[in-house]
Short mmCIF file of the C-alpha atoms (twelve columns), coordinates in Angstrom:
data_MODEL
# 
_entry.id   MODEL 
# 
loop_
_atom_site.group_PDB 
_atom_site.id 
_atom_site.type_symbol 
_atom_site.label_atom_id 
_atom_site.label_alt_id 
_atom_site.label_comp_id 
_atom_site.label_asym_id 
_atom_site.label_seq_id 
_atom_site.Cartn_x 
_atom_site.Cartn_y 
_atom_site.Cartn_z 
_atom_site.pdbx_PDB_model_num 
ATOM 1   C CA . MET A 1   109.387 95.458  115.145 1 
ATOM 2   C CA . ILE A 2   105.859 95.331  117.869 1 
ATOM 3   C CA . ILE A 3   104.908 98.939  118.849 1 
ATOM 4   C CA . ARG A 4   102.413 99.903  122.181 1 
ATOM 5   C CA . ILE A 5   100.227 102.539 121.422 1 
ATOM 6   C CA . ALA A 6   97.113  103.319 123.578 1 
ATOM 7   C CA . ASN A 7   97.374  99.178  125.214 1 
ATOM 8   C CA . LEU A 8   97.505  98.601  122.050 1 
ATOM 9   C CA . ASN A 9   99.489  96.078  120.548 1 
ATOM 10  C CA . LEU A 10  100.716 96.310  116.670 1 
ATOM 11  C CA . GLU A 11  103.244 94.988  114.772 1 
ATOM 12  C CA . LEU A 12  105.059 95.706  112.127 1 
ATOM 13  C CA . ASN A 13  106.070 93.291  109.208 1 
ATOM 14  C CA . GLY A 14  108.972 93.807  107.111 1 
ATOM 15  C CA . GLN A 15  112.606 94.980  107.241 1 
ATOM 16  C CA . GLU A 16  114.019 96.996  109.858 1 
ATOM 17  C CA . LYS A 17  115.151 100.496 107.846 1 
ATOM 18  C CA . TRP A 18  111.611 100.746 106.296 1 
ATOM 19  C CA . PHE A 19  110.738 101.396 110.508 1 
ATOM 20  C CA . GLN A 20  112.948 103.399 111.623 1 
ATOM 21  C CA . ASN A 21  111.270 106.708 112.675 1 
ATOM 22  C CA . LYS A 22  112.012 108.563 115.596 1 
ATOM 23  C CA . TYR A 23  108.999 108.748 116.768 1 
ATOM 24  C CA . ILE A 24  107.725 105.254 116.290 1 
ATOM 25  C CA . LYS A 25  110.750 104.439 118.812 1 
ATOM 26  C CA . GLU A 26  109.239 106.297 121.306 1 
ATOM 27  C CA . PHE A 27  106.377 103.012 121.810 1 
ATOM 28  C CA . LYS A 28  108.488 99.941  120.213 1 
ATOM 29  C CA . TYR A 29  107.220 97.519  122.531 1 
ATOM 30  C CA . ASN A 30  108.811 93.404  123.308 1 
ATOM 31  C CA . ILE A 31  105.848 91.069  124.071 1 
ATOM 32  C CA . LYS A 32  104.791 87.440  122.307 1 
ATOM 33  C CA . SER A 33  103.361 87.405  119.086 1 
ATOM 34  C CA . GLU A 34  100.565 85.818  120.036 1 
ATOM 35  C CA . ASN A 35  99.600  88.943  121.847 1 
ATOM 36  C CA . ILE A 36  99.292  91.289  118.854 1 
ATOM 37  C CA . ASP A 37  95.877  93.762  118.151 1 
ATOM 38  C CA . TRP A 38  96.467  94.488  114.084 1 
ATOM 39  C CA . ASP A 39  99.400  93.705  111.804 1 
ATOM 40  C CA . PHE A 40  100.365 95.134  109.333 1 
ATOM 41  C CA . ASN A 41  101.973 94.224  106.999 1 
ATOM 42  C CA . PHE A 42  104.199 96.243  104.098 1 
ATOM 43  C CA . TYR A 43  105.209 93.976  101.006 1 
ATOM 44  C CA . GLU A 44  108.053 96.056  98.348  1 
ATOM 45  C CA . VAL A 45  106.791 95.238  94.569  1 
ATOM 46  C CA . SER A 46  108.324 96.067  91.609  1 
ATOM 47  C CA . CYS A 47  103.670 96.977  89.759  1 
ATOM 48  C CA . ASP A 48  101.562 99.155  90.691  1 
ATOM 49  C CA . PHE A 49  98.533  98.773  90.295  1 
ATOM 50  C CA . GLN A 50  96.018  99.690  88.062  1 
ATOM 51  C CA . SER A 51  92.334  99.112  88.489  1 
ATOM 52  C CA . ASP A 52  89.212  101.000 86.934  1 
ATOM 53  C CA . ASN A 53  86.532  100.881 89.967  1 
ATOM 54  C CA . ILE A 54  87.597  103.951 91.606  1 
ATOM 55  C CA . ILE A 55  85.417  104.515 93.774  1 
ATOM 56  C CA . ARG A 56  86.958  107.866 95.630  1 
ATOM 57  C CA . ASN A 57  89.068  110.507 94.174  1 
ATOM 58  C CA . TYR A 58  91.688  112.130 95.405  1 
ATOM 59  C CA . GLU A 59  94.481  115.054 94.829  1 
ATOM 60  C CA . ASN A 60  96.895  112.753 96.102  1 
ATOM 61  C CA . ARG A 61  94.533  109.052 96.458  1 
ATOM 62  C CA . GLN A 62  92.891  107.361 95.407  1 
ATOM 63  C CA . ILE A 63  89.832  104.471 97.312  1 
ATOM 64  C CA . TYR A 64  89.731  101.134 94.305  1 
ATOM 65  C CA . ARG A 65  86.747  98.354  95.303  1 
ATOM 66  C CA . VAL A 66  88.571  94.730  92.969  1 
ATOM 67  C CA . ASN A 67  86.856  91.790  93.767  1 
ATOM 68  C CA . ASN A 68  85.453  92.956  96.622  1 
ATOM 69  C CA . SER A 69  88.206  94.988  98.922  1 
ATOM 70  C CA . ASP A 70  88.456  98.600  99.178  1 
ATOM 71  C CA . TYR A 71  92.041  99.610  98.757  1 
ATOM 72  C CA . GLN A 72  93.991  102.879 98.657  1 
ATOM 73  C CA . LYS A 73  96.759  104.378 96.774  1 
ATOM 74  C CA . ILE A 74  98.449  107.011 97.667  1 
ATOM 75  C CA . ARG A 75  101.013 109.525 95.952  1 
ATOM 76  C CA . LEU A 76  103.525 111.228 97.949  1 
ATOM 77  C CA . SER A 77  102.531 114.649 95.841  1 
ATOM 78  C CA . PRO A 78  99.696  114.382 93.047  1 
ATOM 79  C CA . SER A 79  103.139 115.702 90.171  1 
ATOM 80  C CA . ASP A 80  104.787 112.574 91.687  1 
ATOM 81  C CA . LYS A 81  104.339 109.774 89.762  1 
ATOM 82  C CA . GLU A 82  107.083 107.043 90.471  1 
ATOM 83  C CA . SER A 83  106.465 106.198 93.554  1 
ATOM 84  C CA . PHE A 84  103.179 104.680 95.374  1 
ATOM 85  C CA . TYR A 85  101.731 103.269 98.401  1 
ATOM 86  C CA . ILE A 86  98.216  101.252 98.421  1 
ATOM 87  C CA . CYS A 87  96.880  100.062 101.661 1 
ATOM 88  C CA . ASN A 88  94.380  97.174  101.625 1 
ATOM 89  C CA . ILE A 89  91.570  99.705  104.074 1 
ATOM 90  C CA . ASP A 90  88.574  96.996  104.942 1 
ATOM 91  C CA . ASN A 91  90.568  93.995  107.519 1 
ATOM 92  C CA . ILE A 92  89.724  93.740  110.567 1 
ATOM 93  C CA . LYS A 93  92.600  93.798  112.320 1 
ATOM 94  C CA . LYS A 94  95.457  93.397  109.313 1 
ATOM 95  C CA . SER A 95  96.473  96.233  107.286 1 
ATOM 96  C CA . ASP A 96  98.633  95.414  104.303 1 
ATOM 97  C CA . ILE A 97  100.786 98.086  102.962 1 
ATOM 98  C CA . TYR A 98  101.966 97.977  99.573  1 
ATOM 99  C CA . PHE A 99  105.292 100.045 98.090  1 
ATOM 100 C CA . ASN A 100 107.792 100.180 95.372  1 
ATOM 101 C CA . GLU A 101 111.504 100.767 95.108  1 
ATOM 102 C CA . VAL A 102 110.827 104.283 94.869  1 
ATOM 103 C CA . ALA A 103 108.567 104.921 97.902  1 
ATOM 104 C CA . SER A 104 110.736 102.881 99.711  1 
ATOM 105 C CA . TYR A 105 113.288 105.756 100.479 1 
ATOM 106 C CA . LEU A 106 110.736 107.368 101.485 1 
ATOM 107 C CA . LEU A 107 109.036 105.227 103.948 1 
ATOM 108 C CA . PRO A 108 110.617 105.892 107.158 1 
ATOM 109 C CA . SER A 109 108.888 109.972 107.477 1 
ATOM 110 C CA . LYS A 110 105.820 108.799 105.298 1 
ATOM 111 C CA . LEU A 111 104.879 105.387 108.040 1 
ATOM 112 C CA . LEU A 112 102.545 106.613 110.463 1 
ATOM 113 C CA . ASP A 113 100.381 108.129 107.502 1 
ATOM 114 C CA . LEU A 114 100.646 105.114 106.574 1 
ATOM 115 C CA . LEU A 115 98.735  103.083 109.526 1 
ATOM 116 C CA . SER A 116 95.898  104.993 109.202 1 
ATOM 117 C CA . PHE A 117 95.649  104.851 113.228 1 
ATOM 118 C CA . GLU A 118 92.316  106.310 112.977 1 
ATOM 119 C CA . ARG A 119 91.264  102.418 112.065 1 
ATOM 120 C CA . VAL A 120 92.469  100.936 114.695 1 
ATOM 121 C CA . ILE A 121 91.802  103.687 117.560 1 
ATOM 122 C CA . LEU A 122 87.930  103.372 116.070 1 
ATOM 123 C CA . GLN A 123 87.805  100.074 116.099 1 
ATOM 124 C CA . ASN A 124 88.589  99.019  119.983 1 
ATOM 125 C CA . ASN A 125 85.947  101.988 121.626 1 
ATOM 126 C CA . GLY A 126 88.362  105.198 120.683 1 
ATOM 127 C CA . VAL A 127 88.295  108.328 119.396 1 
ATOM 128 C CA . ILE A 128 91.454  110.696 118.439 1 
ATOM 129 C CA . LEU A 129 91.207  113.947 119.328 1 
ATOM 130 C CA . HIS A 130 93.204  117.466 118.171 1 
ATOM 131 C CA . SER A 131 94.683  118.757 121.655 1 
ATOM 132 C CA . SER A 132 97.375  119.474 124.005 1 
ATOM 133 C CA . PHE A 133 96.969  116.504 126.874 1 
ATOM 134 C CA . ILE A 134 98.448  117.347 130.272 1 
ATOM 135 C CA . LYS A 135 98.615  115.281 132.823 1 
ATOM 136 C CA . TYR A 136 98.641  117.202 136.004 1 
ATOM 137 C CA . ASN A 137 97.751  115.556 139.569 1 
ATOM 138 C CA . ASP A 138 97.640  111.732 137.613 1 
ATOM 139 C CA . TYR A 139 94.693  113.289 135.779 1 
ATOM 140 C CA . ALA A 140 93.900  113.689 131.816 1 
ATOM 141 C CA . ILE A 141 94.040  117.169 131.045 1 
ATOM 142 C CA . LEU A 142 93.004  117.992 127.798 1 
ATOM 143 C CA . PHE A 143 92.594  121.092 125.792 1 
ATOM 144 C CA . SER A 144 90.987  120.679 122.007 1 
ATOM 145 C CA . GLY A 145 89.417  123.106 119.626 1 
ATOM 146 C CA . PRO A 146 91.213  124.463 116.479 1 
ATOM 147 C CA . SER A 147 94.494  124.812 115.417 1 
ATOM 148 C CA . GLY A 148 96.057  128.113 116.656 1 
ATOM 149 C CA . VAL A 149 93.485  129.078 119.455 1 
ATOM 150 C CA . GLY A 150 95.492  128.792 122.045 1 
ATOM 151 C CA . LYS A 151 95.966  124.849 123.221 1 
ATOM 152 C CA . SER A 152 99.182  125.151 123.475 1 
ATOM 153 C CA . THR A 153 99.336  128.779 125.096 1 
ATOM 154 C CA . GLN A 154 97.339  126.792 128.235 1 
ATOM 155 C CA . ALA A 155 99.192  123.474 128.250 1 
ATOM 156 C CA . ASN A 156 102.282 125.265 128.787 1 
ATOM 157 C CA . LEU A 157 100.416 127.607 131.619 1 
ATOM 158 C CA . TRP A 158 99.878  124.369 133.519 1 
ATOM 159 C CA . ILE A 159 102.828 123.219 133.166 1 
ATOM 160 C CA . LYS A 160 104.605 126.947 134.543 1 
ATOM 161 C CA . PHE A 161 101.890 127.608 137.465 1 
ATOM 162 C CA . LYS A 162 101.084 123.633 138.444 1 
ATOM 163 C CA . ASP A 163 104.023 122.422 137.396 1 
ATOM 164 C CA . ALA A 164 101.324 120.055 135.214 1 
ATOM 165 C CA . GLU A 165 103.325 117.377 132.488 1 
ATOM 166 C CA . ILE A 166 102.540 117.927 128.854 1 
ATOM 167 C CA . ILE A 167 102.327 114.654 127.076 1 
ATOM 168 C CA . ASN A 168 101.741 115.472 123.489 1 
ATOM 169 C CA . GLY A 169 100.488 119.393 121.641 1 
ATOM 170 C CA . ASP A 170 98.988  118.068 119.712 1 
ATOM 171 C CA . ARG A 171 96.566  114.431 119.238 1 
ATOM 172 C CA . SER A 172 95.182  112.766 122.198 1 
ATOM 173 C CA . ILE A 173 93.868  108.852 122.143 1 
ATOM 174 C CA . LEU A 174 90.351  108.414 124.178 1 
ATOM 175 C CA . ARG A 175 89.693  104.552 124.808 1 
ATOM 176 C CA . TYR A 176 87.020  103.624 126.998 1 
ATOM 177 C CA . ILE A 177 87.998  101.377 129.169 1 
ATOM 178 C CA . ASP A 178 86.901  99.518  131.797 1 
ATOM 179 C CA . ASN A 179 83.880  102.094 132.045 1 
ATOM 180 C CA . GLU A 180 86.576  104.649 132.220 1 
ATOM 181 C CA . TRP A 181 87.915  107.444 128.977 1 
ATOM 182 C CA . GLN A 182 91.002  106.843 129.477 1 
ATOM 183 C CA . VAL A 183 93.893  108.521 127.839 1 
ATOM 184 C CA . PHE A 184 97.286  108.139 126.254 1 
ATOM 185 C CA . GLY A 185 100.343 109.592 124.529 1 
ATOM 186 C CA . SER A 186 100.579 109.110 120.915 1 
ATOM 187 C CA . PRO A 187 103.648 109.001 118.160 1 
ATOM 188 C CA . TYR A 188 101.005 111.518 116.270 1 
ATOM 189 C CA . CYS A 189 101.976 115.464 117.527 1 
ATOM 190 C CA . GLY A 190 101.814 117.740 114.766 1 
ATOM 191 C CA . SER A 191 103.822 120.809 114.201 1 
ATOM 192 C CA . SER A 192 104.340 120.820 118.505 1 
ATOM 193 C CA . GLU A 193 106.438 117.805 118.136 1 
ATOM 194 C CA . ILE A 194 106.227 116.913 121.621 1 
ATOM 195 C CA . PHE A 195 105.265 113.018 122.143 1 
ATOM 196 C CA . LYS A 196 104.500 110.750 124.681 1 
ATOM 197 C CA . ASN A 197 104.152 106.985 125.654 1 
ATOM 198 C CA . ASP A 198 102.251 107.813 128.125 1 
ATOM 199 C CA . GLN A 199 98.572  106.880 130.291 1 
ATOM 200 C CA . ALA A 200 96.269  108.843 132.923 1 
ATOM 201 C CA . LYS A 201 92.644  108.730 132.889 1 
ATOM 202 C CA . LEU A 202 90.484  111.979 132.022 1 
ATOM 203 C CA . LYS A 203 89.874  114.283 134.147 1 
ATOM 204 C CA . VAL A 204 88.111  117.325 132.029 1 
ATOM 205 C CA . ILE A 205 88.527  117.601 128.520 1 
ATOM 206 C CA . VAL A 206 88.176  122.141 128.048 1 
ATOM 207 C CA . VAL A 207 86.975  122.775 124.667 1 
ATOM 208 C CA . LEU A 208 89.328  126.646 123.741 1 
ATOM 209 C CA . GLU A 209 87.603  129.348 121.709 1 
ATOM 210 C CA . GLN A 210 88.878  132.250 119.993 1 
ATOM 211 C CA . ALA A 211 87.458  135.835 122.328 1 
# 
């Protein structure tokens, strides 16, 4: 499956059933495979990943270094001892993701987390901003700030009184292309459940604060 996010063509290689994610489907794209910007290769394996060389240790994930390559091992929860995902995190333009049979049933719901899309964007002149993204007069207006500050409220006011269109309720992708900032819709939308595959030239970023 090929998806197009922020003008980047990403190929997901594996069984179609692993990619049945409603957010990803919105960004499905049909192009020739030679125009791929990043490859994600998914493999179901029978054995766990073992290494004593842990370089980072978090509550439900660890970073290992094996033969000069870094791997991220993710468990669904600290108490989950059966399912795992392992991602190679230091390749450029390619990510290999390994998981066992138990994890395969949960893969569609965890797909966005496993793509590590922040790394893809950073390597392509971009950032992901926690913000509500509205489109008004063909320009992008972003409302950014901490959770609960009123990003969605501001966006809804523009929809109500200015007939603006909301593209994403929680995440915006910004990329510097041809000497200007372009803003793109994203499948990452938090609890807002608002996401569209659209883009616009950046007009302004409004940073909100509590009164």
